[in-house]
Structure formats: structure tokens, C-alpha cells
Short mmCIF file of C-alpha atoms and ligand atoms in Angstrom, two decimals:
data_model
loop_
_atom_site.label_atom_id
_atom_site.label_comp_id
_atom_site.label_asym_id
_atom_site.label_seq_id
_atom_site.Cartn_x
_atom_site.Cartn_y
_atom_site.Cartn_z
CA MET A 60 63.05 29.07 -30.95
CA LYS A 61 63.10 31.63 -28.61
CA THR A 62 61.06 29.76 -26.21
CA ILE A 63 63.09 26.79 -26.64
CA LEU A 64 66.37 29.01 -26.05
CA LEU A 65 65.05 30.68 -22.84
CA THR A 66 63.63 27.24 -21.29
CA LEU A 67 67.03 26.06 -21.90
CA CYS A 68 68.71 28.91 -20.32
CA LYS A 69 66.36 29.05 -17.37
CA TRP A 70 67.19 25.01 -16.81
CA LEU A 71 70.73 25.52 -16.57
CA GLY A 72 70.37 28.10 -13.96
CA LEU A 73 71.39 31.40 -16.28
CA PHE A 74 68.34 33.46 -15.28
CA TYR A 75 69.79 33.22 -11.62
CA LEU A 76 73.31 33.61 -12.62
CA ALA A 77 72.10 36.65 -14.70
CA LYS A 78 70.35 38.08 -11.80
CA GLN A 79 73.58 37.94 -9.68
CA ILE A 80 75.72 39.60 -12.47
CA THR A 81 73.21 42.45 -12.62
CA ALA A 82 72.19 43.10 -9.17
CA ARG A 83 73.13 46.39 -8.71
CA ARG A 84 71.24 47.48 -11.97
CA PRO A 85 67.76 48.58 -10.75
CA ARG A 86 64.68 47.42 -12.62
CA ILE A 87 62.03 50.05 -13.28
CA LEU A 88 58.73 48.19 -14.52
CA CYS A 89 56.76 50.02 -17.03
CA TYR A 90 52.76 49.14 -17.03
CA HIS A 91 49.85 50.87 -18.36
CA GLY A 92 46.18 49.73 -18.33
CA ILE A 93 44.26 46.57 -17.69
CA SER A 94 41.53 45.33 -20.05
CA VAL A 95 38.12 45.07 -18.76
CA ASP A 96 36.59 43.37 -22.07
CA ASP A 97 38.56 42.88 -24.91
CA GLU A 98 41.13 45.72 -25.31
CA HIS A 99 43.92 43.35 -24.82
CA LEU A 100 43.06 42.04 -28.17
CA PHE A 101 42.81 45.55 -29.81
CA SER A 102 46.04 47.07 -27.83
CA PRO A 103 47.76 44.73 -26.07
CA GLY A 104 50.82 46.79 -25.42
CA VAL A 105 48.31 49.29 -23.38
CA PHE A 106 45.95 46.82 -22.17
CA MET A 107 46.92 43.89 -20.06
CA GLN A 108 44.76 41.05 -18.76
CA ALA A 109 44.29 41.22 -15.10
CA ASN A 110 45.43 37.66 -14.42
CA THR A 111 48.83 38.13 -16.57
CA PHE A 112 49.33 40.91 -14.23
CA ALA A 113 48.84 38.92 -11.06
CA GLY A 114 50.99 36.44 -12.76
CA ARG A 115 54.21 39.06 -13.26
CA MET A 116 53.64 39.92 -9.40
CA ALA A 117 53.84 36.47 -8.06
CA ILE A 118 57.11 35.99 -10.70
CA LEU A 119 58.63 39.14 -8.50
CA GLU A 120 57.86 37.82 -5.21
CA ARG A 121 59.42 34.35 -6.25
CA TRP A 122 62.64 36.18 -7.15
CA GLY A 123 62.43 37.98 -4.22
CA TYR A 124 61.82 41.62 -5.03
CA LYS A 125 60.76 44.19 -2.98
CA PRO A 126 59.29 46.89 -5.06
CA VAL A 127 60.43 50.38 -3.47
CA SER A 128 59.31 54.07 -4.20
CA LEU A 129 61.23 56.35 -6.77
CA ASP A 130 62.28 58.44 -4.03
CA GLU A 131 64.17 55.36 -3.09
CA LEU A 132 65.82 54.69 -6.34
CA TYR A 133 66.38 58.80 -6.03
CA ARG A 134 68.07 58.45 -2.52
CA GLN A 135 69.97 55.33 -4.14
CA HIS A 136 71.36 57.13 -6.98
CA THR A 137 72.41 60.37 -4.53
CA SER A 138 74.24 58.01 -2.27
CA GLY A 139 76.82 56.80 -5.37
CA ARG A 140 75.37 53.11 -5.07
CA TYR A 141 72.10 51.49 -6.37
CA ASN A 142 71.32 48.66 -3.45
CA LYS A 143 71.13 44.81 -4.82
CA ASP A 144 67.85 43.84 -6.38
CA THR A 145 66.59 47.60 -6.53
CA LEU A 146 62.92 47.22 -8.40
CA VAL A 147 60.01 49.76 -9.02
CA ILE A 148 56.67 49.43 -10.40
CA THR A 149 55.35 52.20 -12.60
CA ILE A 150 52.01 52.60 -14.11
CA ASP A 151 51.24 54.96 -16.82
CA ASP A 152 48.54 57.14 -17.86
CA GLY A 153 45.66 56.31 -15.13
CA TRP A 154 43.23 53.78 -16.97
CA ALA A 155 40.77 53.26 -14.87
CA ALA A 156 40.87 49.65 -14.45
CA ILE A 157 44.02 49.51 -12.78
CA GLU A 158 41.63 50.04 -9.63
CA HIS A 159 40.26 46.40 -9.79
CA GLY A 160 43.15 44.74 -12.01
CA MET A 161 46.24 46.15 -10.26
CA LEU A 162 45.63 47.66 -6.88
CA PRO A 163 44.28 44.43 -5.12
CA VAL A 164 47.27 42.24 -6.62
CA LEU A 165 49.73 45.04 -5.17
CA LYS A 166 48.15 45.29 -2.13
CA LYS A 167 48.22 41.33 -1.17
CA TYR A 168 52.08 41.34 -1.92
CA ASN A 169 52.73 44.62 -0.08
CA PHE A 170 54.22 46.11 -3.46
CA ASN A 171 55.12 49.60 -3.64
CA ALA A 172 53.91 51.43 -6.89
CA THR A 173 53.82 54.65 -8.76
CA LEU A 174 51.05 55.98 -11.00
CA TYR A 175 52.34 58.54 -13.58
CA LEU A 176 49.21 60.44 -14.24
CA SER A 177 47.86 62.09 -17.13
CA SER A 178 44.97 64.73 -15.51
CA TYR A 179 42.78 65.89 -18.04
CA TYR A 180 40.67 62.69 -18.95
CA VAL A 181 40.65 62.26 -14.95
CA ILE A 182 39.05 65.62 -15.08
CA LYS A 183 36.75 65.14 -18.09
CA GLN A 184 35.47 61.77 -17.00
CA ARG A 185 34.40 60.65 -20.92
CA PRO A 186 36.20 57.79 -22.67
CA VAL A 187 39.53 58.74 -24.36
CA PHE A 188 38.18 60.18 -27.46
CA LYS A 189 41.04 59.16 -30.27
CA LEU A 190 41.68 55.83 -28.49
CA SER A 191 37.92 54.98 -28.50
CA CYS A 192 37.42 55.94 -32.32
CA TYR A 193 40.00 53.52 -33.11
CA TYR A 194 38.71 50.86 -30.90
CA LEU A 195 35.26 50.90 -32.20
CA PHE A 196 36.43 50.80 -36.20
CA TRP A 197 38.58 48.02 -34.96
CA LYS A 198 35.74 46.11 -33.39
CA TYR A 199 33.29 46.41 -36.06
CA ASN A 200 35.23 46.93 -38.94
CA ALA A 201 33.23 48.74 -41.18
CA PRO A 202 32.68 52.47 -42.18
CA PHE A 203 30.71 54.89 -40.51
CA VAL A 204 27.61 56.15 -42.28
CA LEU A 205 26.78 59.50 -41.45
CA ALA A 206 23.12 60.07 -40.65
CA ALA A 207 21.42 62.85 -41.85
CA ASP A 208 21.51 65.19 -38.69
CA SER A 209 24.85 63.99 -38.10
CA CYS A 210 27.33 66.80 -36.23
CA LEU A 211 30.02 66.17 -38.82
CA LYS A 212 27.78 67.14 -41.82
CA PRO A 213 28.57 70.78 -42.06
CA PHE A 214 32.41 69.86 -42.06
CA THR A 215 32.36 67.02 -44.78
CA SER A 216 31.04 66.00 -48.30
CA LEU A 217 31.47 62.23 -47.58
CA GLN A 218 28.86 60.27 -46.95
CA GLN A 219 30.56 57.57 -45.00
CA LEU A 220 33.79 57.70 -43.19
CA ASP A 221 37.05 55.77 -42.28
CA ILE A 222 38.93 56.34 -39.21
CA ASP A 223 41.28 58.54 -41.17
CA ASN A 224 38.37 60.63 -42.34
CA LEU A 225 36.92 60.97 -38.94
CA LEU A 226 40.50 62.14 -37.41
CA SER A 227 41.02 64.54 -40.32
CA ILE A 228 37.59 66.28 -39.76
CA TRP A 229 38.39 65.83 -35.92
CA ALA A 230 41.47 67.55 -36.24
CA LYS A 231 40.02 70.84 -37.37
CA LEU A 232 37.36 70.93 -34.39
CA ASP A 233 37.60 72.00 -31.04
CA SER A 234 37.23 69.52 -27.94
CA SER A 235 33.36 70.13 -27.23
CA TYR A 236 32.48 68.12 -30.25
CA GLU A 237 34.70 65.15 -29.30
CA GLN A 238 31.72 63.42 -26.83
CA VAL A 239 28.70 64.05 -29.78
CA ILE A 240 31.21 62.59 -32.46
CA LEU A 241 32.31 59.21 -30.12
CA GLN A 242 28.28 58.95 -29.05
CA GLU A 243 26.88 59.37 -32.78
CA LEU A 244 29.98 56.50 -33.54
CA ALA A 245 28.99 54.17 -30.59
CA ASP A 246 25.17 54.27 -31.48
CA TYR A 247 25.95 53.73 -35.17
CA PHE A 248 27.84 50.42 -34.23
CA GLY A 249 25.54 49.43 -31.25
CA GLU A 250 27.98 49.88 -28.54
CA ASP A 251 26.89 50.90 -25.15
CA LEU A 252 28.85 54.06 -24.01
CA THR A 253 27.13 54.10 -20.46
CA LYS A 254 28.42 50.70 -19.89
CA TRP A 255 31.96 52.19 -20.62
CA GLN A 256 31.10 54.88 -17.69
CA GLN A 257 30.03 52.22 -15.36
CA ASN A 258 33.20 49.14 -16.69
CA GLY A 259 35.78 51.92 -16.96
CA LYS A 260 36.42 50.72 -20.51
CA LEU A 261 38.88 52.83 -22.24
CA MET A 262 38.42 55.68 -19.23
CA PHE A 263 40.38 57.34 -16.84
CA LEU A 264 40.12 56.82 -12.67
CA SER A 265 37.53 59.55 -11.45
CA ALA A 266 39.13 62.20 -8.99
CA GLY A 267 37.89 60.42 -5.95
CA LYS A 268 39.39 57.15 -7.00
CA VAL A 269 43.17 58.91 -7.52
CA THR A 270 42.82 60.46 -4.24
CA ALA A 271 41.53 56.90 -2.69
CA MET A 272 44.67 55.24 -4.21
CA ALA A 273 46.88 58.26 -3.06
CA GLU A 274 45.84 58.08 0.48
CA GLN A 275 46.30 53.99 0.33
CA GLY A 276 50.21 54.76 -0.45
CA LEU A 277 50.00 54.85 -4.41
CA ALA A 278 52.67 57.25 -5.43
CA ILE A 279 50.86 59.85 -7.96
CA GLU A 280 53.58 61.34 -9.80
CA LEU A 281 53.81 63.26 -13.33
CA HIS A 282 52.84 62.25 -17.15
CA THR A 283 51.82 66.07 -18.16
CA HIS A 284 48.38 67.30 -18.40
CA ARG A 285 46.88 66.13 -21.86
CA HIS A 286 49.73 63.38 -22.62
CA LYS A 287 51.65 65.54 -24.63
CA PHE A 288 55.38 66.92 -24.58
CA SER A 289 57.95 65.81 -27.21
CA GLU A 290 55.73 67.60 -29.75
CA LEU A 291 55.29 71.05 -27.47
CA ASN A 292 57.73 73.97 -27.80
CA LEU A 293 59.21 74.71 -24.12
CA ALA A 294 56.59 77.17 -23.06
CA ASP A 295 53.91 74.85 -23.77
CA ALA A 296 55.71 72.02 -22.39
CA ALA A 297 56.26 73.79 -19.41
CA LYS A 298 52.27 74.59 -19.17
CA GLU A 299 51.74 70.93 -19.29
CA LEU A 300 54.00 70.03 -16.57
CA ALA A 301 52.33 73.06 -14.66
CA ASP A 302 48.74 72.27 -15.29
CA ASN A 303 49.61 68.42 -14.11
CA GLN A 304 51.40 69.54 -11.07
CA HIS A 305 48.50 72.13 -10.18
CA HIS A 306 45.93 68.74 -10.47
CA ILE A 307 48.10 66.17 -8.82
CA THR A 308 48.17 68.34 -6.08
CA GLN A 309 44.84 69.25 -5.60
CA LEU A 310 44.00 65.30 -5.70
CA THR A 311 46.53 64.19 -3.26
CA GLY A 312 47.67 67.13 -1.14
CA LYS A 313 51.45 66.15 -2.55
CA THR A 314 53.92 68.19 -4.73
CA ALA A 315 55.08 65.20 -7.61
CA GLN A 316 58.60 65.42 -8.17
CA HIS A 317 59.07 62.27 -10.60
CA PHE A 318 58.33 62.88 -14.29
CA CYS A 319 57.45 60.01 -17.37
CA PHE A 320 57.75 61.33 -20.49
CA PRO A 321 54.55 60.57 -22.49
CA ARG A 322 55.37 57.97 -25.43
CA GLY A 323 58.80 58.11 -23.73
CA GLU A 324 59.71 61.08 -26.09
CA TYR A 325 61.50 64.22 -25.45
CA GLN A 326 63.73 67.01 -27.22
CA PRO A 327 66.91 67.33 -25.37
CA GLN A 328 66.55 70.75 -24.21
CA GLN A 329 63.67 69.91 -22.91
CA LEU A 330 65.59 67.93 -20.01
CA ASN A 331 66.41 71.45 -18.71
CA LEU A 332 62.94 72.14 -18.23
CA LEU A 333 62.43 69.19 -16.03
CA ALA A 334 65.52 70.27 -13.60
CA ALA A 335 64.16 73.89 -13.63
CA GLN A 336 60.87 72.04 -12.04
CA GLN A 337 62.82 70.53 -9.52
CA VAL A 338 61.80 66.99 -11.09
CA LYS A 339 64.06 64.52 -9.32
CA THR A 340 63.57 61.49 -11.75
CA ALA A 341 62.18 60.91 -15.36
CA THR A 342 61.67 57.73 -17.11
CA THR A 343 61.26 56.81 -20.42
CA THR A 344 60.63 53.72 -22.67
CA GLU A 345 63.85 52.48 -23.56
CA ASN A 346 63.88 49.08 -22.44
CA GLU A 347 66.90 48.22 -20.13
CA LEU A 348 68.00 47.87 -16.79
CA VAL A 349 69.22 51.09 -15.08
CA SER A 350 72.98 51.51 -14.97
CA LYS A 351 74.75 53.68 -12.66
CA ASN A 352 75.94 55.87 -15.59
CA ASP A 353 72.22 56.75 -16.59
CA SER A 354 71.07 60.29 -15.96
CA LEU A 355 68.45 60.53 -13.25
CA LEU A 356 66.17 62.13 -15.98
CA MET A 357 66.43 59.62 -18.75
CA LEU A 358 65.97 56.41 -16.81
CA PRO A 359 65.31 53.10 -18.91
CA ARG A 360 62.47 50.76 -18.10
CA LEU A 361 61.62 47.28 -18.47
CA VAL A 362 58.19 47.87 -20.91
CA ASP A 363 56.22 44.68 -19.83
CA ASN A 364 52.46 43.84 -21.71
CA ASP A 365 50.42 41.46 -22.77
CA LYS A 366 52.29 40.21 -25.95
CA VAL A 367 55.28 39.08 -23.37
CA SER A 368 55.08 35.80 -22.20
CA GLU A 369 55.95 34.78 -18.60
CA LEU A 370 59.35 33.02 -19.78
CA GLU A 371 60.56 36.11 -21.85
CA PHE A 372 59.18 38.43 -18.72
CA GLU A 373 61.46 36.23 -16.56
CA ALA A 374 64.39 36.58 -19.02
CA GLU A 375 64.19 40.02 -18.95
CA LEU A 376 63.49 40.87 -15.20
CA THR A 377 66.76 38.50 -14.22
CA GLY A 378 68.86 40.59 -16.48
CA LEU A 379 69.59 37.31 -19.01
CA MET A 380 68.22 39.69 -21.94
CA THR A 381 70.40 43.02 -21.01
CA LEU A 382 73.58 40.32 -20.94
CA LEU A 383 72.51 38.82 -24.36
CA ARG A 384 72.32 42.49 -25.70
CA LEU A 385 75.62 43.02 -24.16
CA ALA A 386 77.14 40.32 -25.56
CA ALA A 387 75.86 41.27 -28.90
CA SER A 388 76.84 44.61 -28.97
CA LEU A 389 80.26 43.15 -28.23
CA VAL A 390 80.27 40.83 -31.23
CA LYS A 391 78.84 43.48 -33.44
CA ARG A 392 81.69 45.83 -32.27
CA GLY A 393 84.48 43.38 -32.46
CA LYS A 394 83.27 42.73 -36.67
ZN1 ZN B 57 51.62 57.34 -21.38
#
């Protein structure tokens, strides 16, 4: 039904019209990782197929967008007026496969982009623990039967574990257990972790790759060191920011000045923390175009992923969905 309606809107020229009406509302696009195998089936919200991403960039080109940096967005905001068709591409986290799945396409179109980097797994260079556990249980859809010499034996009387059992034991252990547990789990299910190290599956970029990408013009900005923020008190949240800044400066030689809230979540009092650290802009995952009245520290984005069709993406990009949401809220208020 939605497809038929949107096709009709596009055919009637409403996408084009919406783009003109919303031209001075910047678009900040939000991306995450690229799938190297079947991760887009496991978590399509995080892992996009490379050809989906390439298709999206072709759509931007077709609609005449020339993506700019967050510094340029900030400059426009402080000048009092946003330019027409301002668009920013942001990529969250730092997944390894963006190197081959996103960078060449961005380069092809000469598109500016920003990577919000969480630095912990860049330094650790091992698969992201919790997500990898979820992935293995999803893929093999069976309980994990503990071997007699399992490192988990001292911590449980259970003979076999599901994902919840495993994570509740993990929560009581320190991080030095993570890779040992994951290796046991992978061996049990017959998954080859060395292959993951090679193809970047569920891995983050290496330090050398981040440095090389920064040199090629990718802006590297803040996303906290351990991908934690809203759940922390002010002192711990400040430390997350400082640690992240420290690693980014080491990797790029630059001071990062833009921030993305992990999972898009924050507590209101944490906004002061960002201002105190001279953060110029911060983005959430609220799905909307930017308006001139939005605070620079709570900027919405258009969250794109592998569950979104090209037509739906175009409807968001051109602002048609924004106008429809606006109309719906006016109707609701009128009732
Ligand atoms: Zn993130």
C-alpha cells in the first residue's frame, strides 16, 4: 500500500515539490556498517549491503545533492541561515567493512562524509563481543553445550546455555574473558574467527585504517570510547568523551568537535557536558530533517538502513515524509 502511494506521489511530481518546499532544512543521513556475509539478514538496521549503499549514493547524485561537512553545517547555522540542499553523510561506530563497502563509492562521487568513531574496538581489534554472541546464536539457532574444560564451568552449574544465560554470566566477568568465551562459542558452532579477522566481519577498523581514511578526507568525530553515554553519570560520561578524544587525536592528529550520542540517547543534563567540552554539534537518531530552530546539540538525522526501500529513502530524502508527518500532526491537533 505504502509503495503504491509513494509511487503515485513520485509520479505526480510531489517528491520534487517537497524537495523545493523543504530545501532550507538540512538533511543529515545516518549509516552504520556494511555486511560482508549475512550480517544484513541478522541485523539489517546496522549492516547494509554494499550495493544498497551504492544505490543510495547514486540517488543523492541524481537529486543534485553535494554532501558537506559538519563544520559547514555549523557555519551555516551560526550565520543564521541554512543554504538550500545542505546534506551531511554520517557513519556511526567504525565497522571495518565500510572501508571497501562505502569509501570507494564516496570517493567516486567526491562526497564529503563523517565517521563517528567509537575507539575501544579499534584498539582491541577483536570482534565486538556481545553482538558476535547474538550473531552466533541467531545463525546456529541452538543452545551452547559447555565442554568439560570450558572457561565458564566455574561460574555456572548449567550444562548448556542460551544467549541470556551466557550474557548473565558474562556480566559478572571482566573483559579479559570475552575473547576466550567467543572463541569457545565459535568453535562449538563451527565458525572460523580468523576469517572474521580477515574479512572484517563484526570487527572495527584498525588504527592504521582509521589514520589512512582520515588522511583521505574522512572526518573522524566523537562517539565515546566504549559506546556508552546516556547510562553513565556525568563524571563517567565525561571520561568516555575524553578517552574517545584522546584516541581520535592520536589516530588523526586532529581535535574532534562533533559528537553522536550512542544509540541516539542522552540525559538532558549531559548536554552541558558537551558544551563544556566545546563540542559544536551533536546528533541523535530522531528521524527527521533539521530545522533552523533545532539545537545544535540535538540534531535529528534520516536513519537509513537495509530495511528501507529505495522509494522510501527517496521519500525521506526529498522531504515528502516530513511534509506528510507535519500534515498528520496538524490533523491530529485539529481533532
Ligand atoms: Zn553507535
